[in-house]
GROMACS .gro file of C-alpha atoms in nm:
model
  429
    1MET     CA    1  14.142   3.517  -0.596
    2LYS     CA    2  14.517   3.564  -0.626
    3LYS     CA    3  14.516   3.933  -0.543
    4LEU     CA    4  14.309   3.904  -0.228
    5VAL     CA    5  14.597   3.833   0.005
    6VAL     CA    6  14.767   4.165  -0.067
    7LEU     CA    7  14.472   4.387  -0.144
    8CYS     CA    8  14.221   4.296   0.124
    9CYS     CA    9  14.268   4.427   0.475
   10ILE     CA   10  14.241   4.084   0.635
   11ALA     CA   11  14.568   3.890   0.677
   12LEU     CA   12  14.629   3.531   0.584
   13LEU     CA   13  14.764   3.472   0.932
   14LEU     CA   14  14.616   3.747   1.149
   15VAL     CA   15  14.775   3.628   1.467
   16ALA     CA   16  14.547   3.686   1.761
   17CYS     CA   17  14.651   3.413   1.999
   18SER     CA   18  14.791   3.415   2.349
   19GLN     CA   19  15.159   3.337   2.372
   20LYS     CA   20  15.089   3.179   2.710
   21GLU     CA   21  14.874   2.905   2.560
   22LYS     CA   22  14.983   2.565   2.681
   23ALA     CA   23  15.078   2.293   2.436
   24THR     CA   24  14.831   2.011   2.405
   25LYS     CA   25  14.949   1.652   2.415
   26VAL     CA   26  15.136   1.593   2.094
   27ASP     CA   27  15.114   1.270   1.901
   28THR     CA   28  15.438   1.174   1.727
   29LYS     CA   29  15.416   0.810   1.642
   30LYS     CA   30  15.254   0.606   1.367
   31GLU     CA   31  15.235   0.230   1.369
   32GLY     CA   32  15.538   0.088   1.199
   33GLN     CA   33  15.692   0.434   1.183
   34VAL     CA   34  16.062   0.492   1.117
   35MET     CA   35  16.179   0.851   1.171
   36ASN     CA   36  16.459   1.010   0.971
   37GLU     CA   37  16.662   1.185   1.242
   38GLN     CA   38  16.768   1.453   0.990
   39LEU     CA   39  16.418   1.601   1.021
   40ILE     CA   40  16.476   1.700   1.381
   41GLY     CA   41  16.580   2.060   1.437
   42LYS     CA   42  16.494   2.414   1.330
   43TRP     CA   43  16.392   2.490   0.973
   44ALA     CA   44  16.317   2.825   0.806
   45GLY     CA   45  16.143   2.914   0.483
   46ASP     CA   46  15.885   3.126   0.307
   47ILE     CA   47  15.523   3.037   0.248
   48GLU     CA   48  15.469   3.128  -0.117
   49ILE     CA   49  15.145   3.327  -0.114
   50PRO     CA   50  15.012   3.531  -0.409
   51ASN     CA   51  15.218   3.845  -0.467
   52GLY     CA   52  15.455   3.778  -0.184
   53SER     CA   53  15.594   3.541   0.076
   54LEU     CA   54  15.559   3.482   0.449
   55PRO     CA   55  15.879   3.386   0.642
   56ILE     CA   56  15.825   3.121   0.908
   57ILE     CA   57  16.039   2.904   1.138
   58VAL     CA   58  15.945   2.543   1.216
   59ASP     CA   59  16.108   2.371   1.513
   60LEU     CA   60  16.072   1.994   1.472
   61GLN     CA   61  16.136   1.782   1.781
   62LYS     CA   62  16.093   1.412   1.850
   63GLU     CA   63  15.821   1.495   2.097
   64GLY     CA   64  15.634   1.795   1.958
   65GLY     CA   65  15.761   2.123   1.816
   66SER     CA   66  15.653   2.476   1.743
   67LEU     CA   67  15.586   2.740   1.477
   68SER     CA   68  15.722   3.097   1.475
   69VAL     CA   69  15.619   3.383   1.247
   70PRO     CA   70  15.871   3.662   1.337
   71SER     CA   71  15.698   3.934   1.136
   72GLN     CA   72  15.381   3.882   1.341
   73GLY     CA   73  15.547   3.836   1.677
   74LEU     CA   74  15.436   3.473   1.693
   75SER     CA   75  15.707   3.282   1.878
   76ASN     CA   76  15.727   2.910   1.950
   77TYR     CA   77  15.355   2.841   1.912
   78PRO     CA   78  15.310   2.470   1.998
   79PHE     CA   79  15.196   2.208   1.753
   80LYS     CA   80  14.872   2.028   1.817
   81SER     CA   81  15.028   1.717   1.669
   82VAL     CA   82  15.325   1.609   1.463
   83THR     CA   83  15.386   1.267   1.305
   84TYR     CA   84  15.689   1.129   1.125
   85ASP     CA   85  15.709   0.848   0.874
   86GLU     CA   86  16.060   0.802   0.738
   87ASN     CA   87  16.127   1.122   0.533
   88GLU     CA   88  15.774   1.260   0.576
   89VAL     CA   89  15.639   1.490   0.843
   90GLN     CA   90  15.284   1.607   0.904
   91ILE     CA   91  15.212   1.891   1.144
   92SER     CA   92  14.876   2.011   1.280
   93ILE     CA   93  14.838   2.346   1.456
   94ASN     CA   94  14.521   2.487   1.615
   95LEU     CA   95  14.572   2.864   1.581
   96ASN     CA   96  14.284   3.044   1.748
   97GLY     CA   97  14.034   2.789   1.619
   98SER     CA   98  14.185   2.788   1.270
   99LEU     CA   99  14.336   2.456   1.173
  100ILE     CA  100  14.676   2.474   1.001
  101GLU     CA  101  14.840   2.173   0.842
  102VAL     CA  102  15.195   2.147   0.716
  103ILE     CA  103  15.282   1.835   0.516
  104GLY     CA  104  15.639   1.790   0.397
  105THR     CA  105  15.897   1.553   0.265
  106LEU     CA  106  16.272   1.565   0.329
  107LYS     CA  107  16.458   1.580  -0.001
  108GLY     CA  108  16.832   1.619   0.029
  109GLU     CA  109  16.894   1.908   0.271
  110GLN     CA  110  16.552   2.072   0.247
  111ILE     CA  111  16.187   1.995   0.319
  112GLU     CA  112  15.941   2.040   0.034
  113ALA     CA  113  15.603   2.108   0.191
  114THR     CA  114  15.255   2.255   0.159
  115PHE     CA  115  15.099   2.494   0.409
  116ASN     CA  116  14.721   2.463   0.437
  117GLN     CA  117  14.492   2.711   0.618
  118ASN     CA  118  14.137   2.839   0.570
  119GLY     CA  119  14.091   2.653   0.248
  120GLY     CA  120  14.416   2.789   0.101
  121LYS     CA  121  14.704   2.564  -0.003
  122PHE     CA  122  15.047   2.722  -0.043
  123ARG     CA  123  15.394   2.592  -0.129
  124LEU     CA  124  15.656   2.597   0.144
  125LEU     CA  125  16.025   2.523   0.109
  126LEU     CA  126  16.213   2.477   0.437
  127LYS     CA  127  16.591   2.485   0.481
  128PRO     CA  128  16.806   2.448   0.793
  129TYR     CA  129  16.762   2.756   1.012
  130VAL     CA  130  17.052   3.002   1.033
  131GLU     CA  131  17.042   3.269   1.305
  132GLN     CA  132  17.032   3.618   1.149
  133PRO     CA  133  17.203   3.914   1.316
  134ALA     CA  134  16.959   4.161   1.466
  135GLU     CA  135  16.920   4.503   1.307
  136PRO     CA  136  17.044   4.796   1.515
  137VAL     CA  137  16.764   4.966   1.708
  138SER     CA  138  16.748   5.344   1.669
  139TYR     CA  139  16.447   5.406   1.898
  140GLU     CA  140  16.348   5.388   2.263
  141THR     CA  141  16.042   5.212   2.395
  142PHE     CA  142  15.783   5.303   2.657
  143THR     CA  143  15.439   5.171   2.748
  144VAL     CA  144  15.096   5.328   2.745
  145PRO     CA  145  14.808   5.189   2.955
  146VAL     CA  146  14.527   5.059   2.731
  147LYS     CA  147  14.241   4.814   2.760
  148ASP     CA  148  14.363   4.477   2.887
  149GLY     CA  149  14.721   4.586   2.954
  150ASP     CA  150  15.005   4.806   2.837
  151LEU     CA  151  15.083   4.891   2.474
  152THR     CA  152  15.454   4.901   2.387
  153VAL     CA  153  15.543   5.187   2.154
  154ALA     CA  154  15.866   5.300   1.983
  155LEU     CA  155  15.984   5.658   2.031
  156GLN     CA  156  16.208   5.802   1.760
  157LYS     CA  157  16.366   6.102   1.929
  158SER     CA  158  16.467   6.417   1.743
  159SER     CA  159  16.773   6.627   1.820
  160LYS     CA  160  16.555   6.923   1.916
  161GLU     CA  161  16.354   6.970   2.235
  162PRO     CA  162  16.084   7.064   2.258
  163SER     CA  163  15.987   6.936   1.914
  164PRO     CA  164  15.674   6.838   1.725
  165VAL     CA  165  15.585   6.472   1.767
  166VAL     CA  166  15.382   6.260   1.528
  167LEU     CA  167  15.202   5.932   1.587
  168ILE     CA  168  15.256   5.705   1.287
  169ILE     CA  169  14.984   5.441   1.241
  170ALA     CA  170  15.055   5.142   1.016
  171GLY     CA  171  14.825   4.980   0.766
  172SER     CA  172  14.609   4.673   0.771
  173GLY     CA  173  14.658   4.313   0.883
  174PRO     CA  174  15.000   4.206   1.009
  175THR     CA  175  15.181   4.528   0.913
  176ASP     CA  176  15.422   4.618   1.191
  177LYS     CA  177  15.551   4.951   1.320
  178ASP     CA  178  15.825   4.957   1.054
  179GLY     CA  179  15.577   4.915   0.770
  180ASN     CA  180  15.674   4.554   0.711
  181SER     CA  181  15.409   4.292   0.642
  182ALA     CA  182  15.396   3.919   0.687
  183ILE     CA  183  15.218   3.915   0.352
  184ALA     CA  184  15.388   4.176   0.138
  185GLY     CA  185  15.739   4.155   0.283
  186LYS     CA  186  16.001   4.379   0.444
  187ASN     CA  187  16.037   4.729   0.308
  188ASN     CA  188  16.101   4.940   0.623
  189SER     CA  189  15.887   5.224   0.485
  190LEU     CA  190  15.759   5.354   0.819
  191LYS     CA  191  16.096   5.301   0.986
  192MET     CA  192  16.252   5.519   0.718
  193LEU     CA  193  15.978   5.778   0.761
  194ALA     CA  194  16.033   5.795   1.138
  195GLU     CA  195  16.412   5.818   1.111
  196GLY     CA  196  16.390   6.077   0.833
  197LEU     CA  197  16.158   6.300   1.034
  198ALA     CA  198  16.382   6.272   1.336
  199GLN     CA  199  16.673   6.405   1.132
  200GLU     CA  200  16.458   6.705   1.048
  201GLY     CA  201  16.370   6.779   1.409
  202VAL     CA  202  16.037   6.596   1.434
  203ALA     CA  203  16.002   6.315   1.689
  204SER     CA  204  15.768   6.026   1.624
  205VAL     CA  205  15.600   5.733   1.789
  206ARG     CA  206  15.501   5.412   1.609
  207TYR     CA  207  15.378   5.079   1.739
  208ASP     CA  208  15.281   4.724   1.658
  209LYS     CA  209  14.905   4.684   1.674
  210ARG     CA  210  14.744   4.431   1.909
  211GLY     CA  211  14.826   4.078   1.810
  212ILE     CA  212  15.150   4.176   1.632
  213GLY     CA  213  15.511   4.196   1.738
  214ASP     CA  214  15.566   4.377   2.068
  215ASN     CA  215  15.195   4.373   2.144
  216THR     CA  216  15.098   4.017   2.053
  217SER     CA  217  14.985   3.938   2.405
  218LEU     CA  218  14.721   4.216   2.405
  219LEU     CA  219  14.502   4.010   2.176
  220THR     CA  220  14.386   3.662   2.273
  221LYS     CA  221  14.105   3.606   2.024
  222GLU     CA  222  14.072   3.713   1.661
  223ASP     CA  223  13.705   3.796   1.707
  224ASP     CA  224  13.800   4.062   1.966
  225ILE     CA  225  13.960   4.278   1.697
  226SER     CA  226  13.777   4.596   1.592
  227ILE     CA  227  13.854   4.928   1.435
  228ASP     CA  228  13.720   5.097   1.748
  229LEU     CA  229  13.968   4.909   1.969
  230TYR     CA  230  14.251   5.018   1.740
  231VAL     CA  231  14.124   5.375   1.759
  232ASP     CA  232  14.112   5.363   2.140
  233ASP     CA  233  14.475   5.251   2.151
  234ALA     CA  234  14.579   5.539   1.927
  235VAL     CA  235  14.382   5.787   2.138
  236GLN     CA  236  14.561   5.673   2.456
  237ILE     CA  237  14.898   5.725   2.291
  238LEU     CA  238  14.797   6.073   2.173
  239LYS     CA  239  14.684   6.169   2.519
  240ALA     CA  240  15.017   6.056   2.663
  241LEU     CA  241  15.205   6.262   2.407
  242SER     CA  242  14.989   6.568   2.467
  243ALA     CA  243  15.068   6.552   2.838
  244ASN     CA  244  15.444   6.539   2.772
  245LYS     CA  245  15.609   6.884   2.781
  246ASP     CA  246  15.896   6.760   2.560
  247TYR     CA  247  15.665   6.809   2.260
  248SER     CA  248  15.559   7.146   2.121
  249SER     CA  249  15.270   6.998   1.918
  250VAL     CA  250  15.111   6.660   1.841
  251HIS     CA  251  15.034   6.526   1.494
  252VAL     CA  252  14.906   6.204   1.333
  253ILE     CA  253  15.014   6.018   1.018
  254GLY     CA  254  14.798   5.727   0.907
  255HIS     CA  255  14.906   5.496   0.624
  256SER     CA  256  14.654   5.283   0.434
  257GLU     CA  257  14.405   5.146   0.689
  258GLY     CA  258  14.596   5.350   0.947
  259SER     CA  259  14.449   5.654   0.772
  260LEU     CA  260  14.098   5.563   0.889
  261ILE     CA  261  14.221   5.477   1.240
  262GLY     CA  262  14.417   5.803   1.250
  263MET     CA  263  14.131   6.030   1.140
  264LEU     CA  264  13.901   5.869   1.395
  265ALA     CA  265  14.159   5.909   1.671
  266ALA     CA  266  14.222   6.272   1.569
  267GLN     CA  267  13.855   6.344   1.640
  268LYS     CA  268  13.895   6.228   1.998
  269ALA     CA  269  14.232   6.380   2.090
  270ASP     CA  270  14.396   6.721   2.077
  271VAL     CA  271  14.611   6.713   1.764
  272GLU     CA  272  14.734   6.996   1.542
  273SER     CA  273  14.733   6.809   1.215
  274PHE     CA  274  14.654   6.483   1.037
  275VAL     CA  275  14.830   6.333   0.737
  276SER     CA  276  14.662   6.060   0.532
  277ILE     CA  277  14.900   5.856   0.314
  278ALA     CA  278  14.741   5.609   0.067
  279GLY     CA  279  14.418   5.619   0.265
  280ALA     CA  280  14.093   5.479   0.132
  281GLY     CA  281  13.829   5.743   0.067
  282ARG     CA  282  13.532   5.510   0.021
  283ALA     CA  283  13.350   5.264   0.243
  284ALA     CA  284  13.514   4.923   0.281
  285ASP     CA  285  13.238   4.727   0.109
  286THR     CA  286  13.276   4.941  -0.203
  287LEU     CA  287  13.653   4.884  -0.207
  288LEU     CA  288  13.627   4.511  -0.146
  289LEU     CA  289  13.372   4.456  -0.419
  290GLU     CA  290  13.586   4.660  -0.657
  291GLN     CA  291  13.890   4.444  -0.575
  292LEU     CA  292  13.690   4.122  -0.608
  293THR     CA  293  13.553   4.210  -0.949
  294GLY     CA  294  13.689   3.968  -1.203
  295GLN     CA  295  13.856   3.747  -0.942
  296LEU     CA  296  13.550   3.541  -0.844
  297THR     CA  297  13.293   3.337  -1.030
  298PRO     CA  298  12.953   3.507  -1.074
  299ALA     CA  299  12.809   3.291  -0.796
  300LEU     CA  300  13.087   3.378  -0.549
  301THR     CA  301  13.063   3.747  -0.645
  302THR     CA  302  12.690   3.738  -0.562
  303GLU     CA  303  12.764   3.561  -0.234
  304ALA     CA  304  13.034   3.813  -0.138
  305THR     CA  305  12.800   4.103  -0.219
  306THR     CA  306  12.530   3.951   0.004
  307ILE     CA  307  12.772   3.884   0.287
  308LEU     CA  308  12.904   4.240   0.283
  309ALA     CA  309  12.550   4.379   0.282
  310THR     CA  310  12.465   4.164   0.584
  311LEU     CA  311  12.779   4.258   0.771
  312LYS     CA  312  12.717   4.626   0.699
  313LYS     CA  313  12.385   4.590   0.882
  314GLY     CA  314  12.578   4.463   1.183
  315GLU     CA  315  12.475   4.102   1.139
  316GLN     CA  316  12.709   3.804   1.115
  317VAL     CA  317  12.685   3.538   0.843
  318LYS     CA  318  12.681   3.171   0.942
  319ASN     CA  319  12.726   3.001   0.608
  320VAL     CA  320  13.026   3.101   0.400
  321SER     CA  321  13.164   2.906   0.102
  322PRO     CA  322  13.510   2.754   0.149
  323GLU     CA  323  13.651   2.980  -0.125
  324LEU     CA  324  13.555   3.289   0.080
  325GLN     CA  325  13.654   3.162   0.425
  326ALA     CA  326  13.989   3.344   0.422
  327LEU     CA  327  13.807   3.675   0.386
  328PHE     CA  328  13.481   3.614   0.569
  329ARG     CA  329  13.560   3.348   0.830
  330PRO     CA  330  13.341   3.381   1.142
  331SER     CA  331  13.621   3.501   1.371
  332VAL     CA  332  13.698   3.800   1.148
  333GLN     CA  333  13.339   3.910   1.089
  334PRO     CA  334  13.317   4.126   1.406
  335TYR     CA  335  13.617   4.322   1.279
  336MET     CA  336  13.458   4.367   0.937
  337ILE     CA  337  13.132   4.487   1.095
  338SER     CA  338  13.323   4.752   1.288
  339TRP     CA  339  13.509   4.854   0.971
  340LEU     CA  340  13.208   4.869   0.738
  341LYS     CA  341  13.023   5.123   0.947
  342TYR     CA  342  13.269   5.400   0.862
  343ASN     CA  343  13.293   5.611   0.546
  344PRO     CA  344  13.642   5.771   0.546
  345ALA     CA  345  13.534   6.077   0.348
  346ASN     CA  346  13.262   6.153   0.604
  347GLU     CA  347  13.497   6.096   0.897
  348LEU     CA  348  13.769   6.321   0.755
  349GLN     CA  349  13.519   6.605   0.753
  350LYS     CA  350  13.506   6.580   1.134
  351VAL     CA  351  13.880   6.626   1.186
  352LYS     CA  352  13.932   6.977   1.328
  353GLY     CA  353  14.305   7.018   1.272
  354ARG     CA  354  14.493   7.079   0.948
  355VAL     CA  355  14.472   6.791   0.699
  356LEU     CA  356  14.715   6.674   0.429
  357ILE     CA  357  14.624   6.395   0.183
  358ILE     CA  358  14.911   6.221   0.003
  359GLN     CA  359  14.853   5.981  -0.287
  360GLY     CA  360  15.106   5.800  -0.502
  361THR     CA  361  15.036   5.781  -0.875
  362THR     CA  362  15.159   5.419  -0.904
  363ASP     CA  363  14.976   5.289  -0.599
  364ILE     CA  364  14.812   4.962  -0.712
  365GLN     CA  365  14.607   4.926  -0.392
  366VAL     CA  366  14.457   5.270  -0.336
  367LYS     CA  367  14.366   5.490  -0.628
  368ALA     CA  368  14.332   5.859  -0.703
  369THR     CA  369  13.955   5.806  -0.674
  370ASP     CA  370  14.002   5.758  -0.301
  371ALA     CA  371  14.221   6.066  -0.261
  372GLU     CA  372  13.962   6.275  -0.445
  373ALA     CA  373  13.686   6.135  -0.224
  374LEU     CA  374  13.879   6.233   0.087
  375LYS     CA  375  13.936   6.581  -0.055
  376GLN     CA  376  13.565   6.619  -0.120
  377GLY     CA  377  13.498   6.510   0.237
  378ASN     CA  378  13.726   6.786   0.373
  379GLU     CA  379  13.751   7.073   0.128
  380LYS     CA  380  14.007   7.252   0.345
  381ALA     CA  381  14.246   6.960   0.316
  382GLU     CA  382  14.560   6.986   0.104
  383LEU     CA  383  14.601   6.712  -0.158
  384ILE     CA  384  14.941   6.620  -0.298
  385TYR     CA  385  15.012   6.358  -0.562
  386MET     CA  386  15.352   6.191  -0.553
  387ASP     CA  387  15.449   6.104  -0.910
  388GLY     CA  388  15.571   5.744  -0.932
  389MET     CA  389  15.515   5.660  -0.565
  390ASN     CA  390  15.351   5.326  -0.483
  391HIS     CA  391  15.164   5.195  -0.179
  392ILE     CA  392  15.476   5.133   0.032
  393LEU     CA  393  15.601   5.487  -0.033
  394LYS     CA  394  15.877   5.393  -0.278
  395ASN     CA  395  15.941   5.483  -0.641
  396ALA     CA  396  15.787   5.210  -0.854
  397PRO     CA  397  15.666   5.159  -1.211
  398GLU     CA  398  15.302   5.094  -1.301
  399ASN     CA  399  15.382   4.736  -1.407
  400ARG     CA  400  15.221   4.522  -1.139
  401GLU     CA  401  15.494   4.261  -1.094
  402GLU     CA  402  15.773   4.518  -1.085
  403ASN     CA  403  15.566   4.734  -0.846
  404ILE     CA  404  15.505   4.447  -0.604
  405ALA     CA  405  15.872   4.351  -0.613
  406THR     CA  406  15.949   4.671  -0.422
  407TYR     CA  407  15.734   4.556  -0.130
  408ALA     CA  408  16.009   4.317  -0.015
  409ASP     CA  409  16.316   4.536  -0.083
  410PRO     CA  410  16.421   4.735   0.227
  411THR     CA  411  16.720   4.883   0.043
  412LEU     CA  412  16.499   5.112  -0.166
  413PRO     CA  413  16.471   5.467  -0.026
  414LEU     CA  414  16.146   5.652   0.028
  415HIS     CA  415  16.005   5.860  -0.258
  416THR     CA  416  16.223   6.169  -0.282
  417ASN     CA  417  15.943   6.419  -0.226
  418LEU     CA  418  15.765   6.243   0.060
  419LEU     CA  419  15.968   6.351   0.361
  420PRO     CA  420  16.004   6.715   0.256
  421ALA     CA  421  15.629   6.743   0.199
  422ILE     CA  422  15.538   6.593   0.537
  423HIS     CA  423  15.799   6.791   0.726
  424LYS     CA  424  15.688   7.119   0.569
  425PHE     CA  425  15.325   7.046   0.656
  426ILE     CA  426  15.392   6.944   1.017
  427VAL     CA  427  15.603   7.247   1.102
  428ASN     CA  428  15.349   7.460   0.910
  429ASP     CA  429  15.619   7.625   0.706
   0.00000   0.00000   0.00000
């Protein structure tokens, strides 16, 4: 199951918790306990998950402490309990009903630990926290009224007014407005896309989805997440852009899962064009079963097939094996039900504006099969293959390890042909 964390559209830590949640009473003492004072303070490290790492910050205090996951907008989430015994520390966190345990031992100037959640056990190495300088911000922010509050979005202005404006929708799980993922790493792909378009006279808006970054507080329970809610948020942004006279036309770019969200939103709002980048062209159950093939035992493969068939009928599954909890845990099943009901190729056919499909030839997550399926769904769509472009829009070889290494390298530029192709399509040149 090593590939599941990157390939599946459900995050290891899909943060959907209220930042206003109060800390419960924290237990810190064991009978006969002697605490090593060197444990107290802030520690930072990466949870070593398959095909990537997840940066976290752990703040250990004598009475309690907290967990932060910057890439998901989770800040100072309180421990349920923490106990010390000489050089050892054991932390328990109740994250939206999901129990997380961190067990570590101080060795020299670092803490060697394991991070346990949803049946998964991952290595974690913590070192003393060092404050990192913030990256310069090149965008402005504004808010859009949505269900349950206001959605904060980032506006990348162009030098021309009025100008075309494009809504950029990020991919699955904890992928933020810049294209960075708590699972895959920091690559700044969507940030580069927005800044590149601005230089060419095209403004853009991008945003953190509910439960992530700027919009963490809009989601209080994981089982409230649905594709339809994401679509409604995108529609509200598009309506706000359409009403703004600073923009000559409104467009949508959807990356990965954002492709499905974007094409559904484009059906409900007045947009001139839609661009799908690395978008799936087949139903989610087909993709998941394809990704699971060879990774599970025959018994678990049969169980996963049955679960997906049940979810596709709109019914939840009560009994799920521990090995499949990360993917099919009860709190994420409502989201999967909302996702499984859509076939992207069928939905793309309903988009009225111009359509461009972009597919990288070294994408190890979405294949040419999906691009062809989307093209068949909308015969008027233009299909462009980017030779050597991978899933995060960078040049990458076909070798899996070398390809994945680019996911966490923000210094790599976008594929050379990507920006020119998108700009030409949006301005209809």
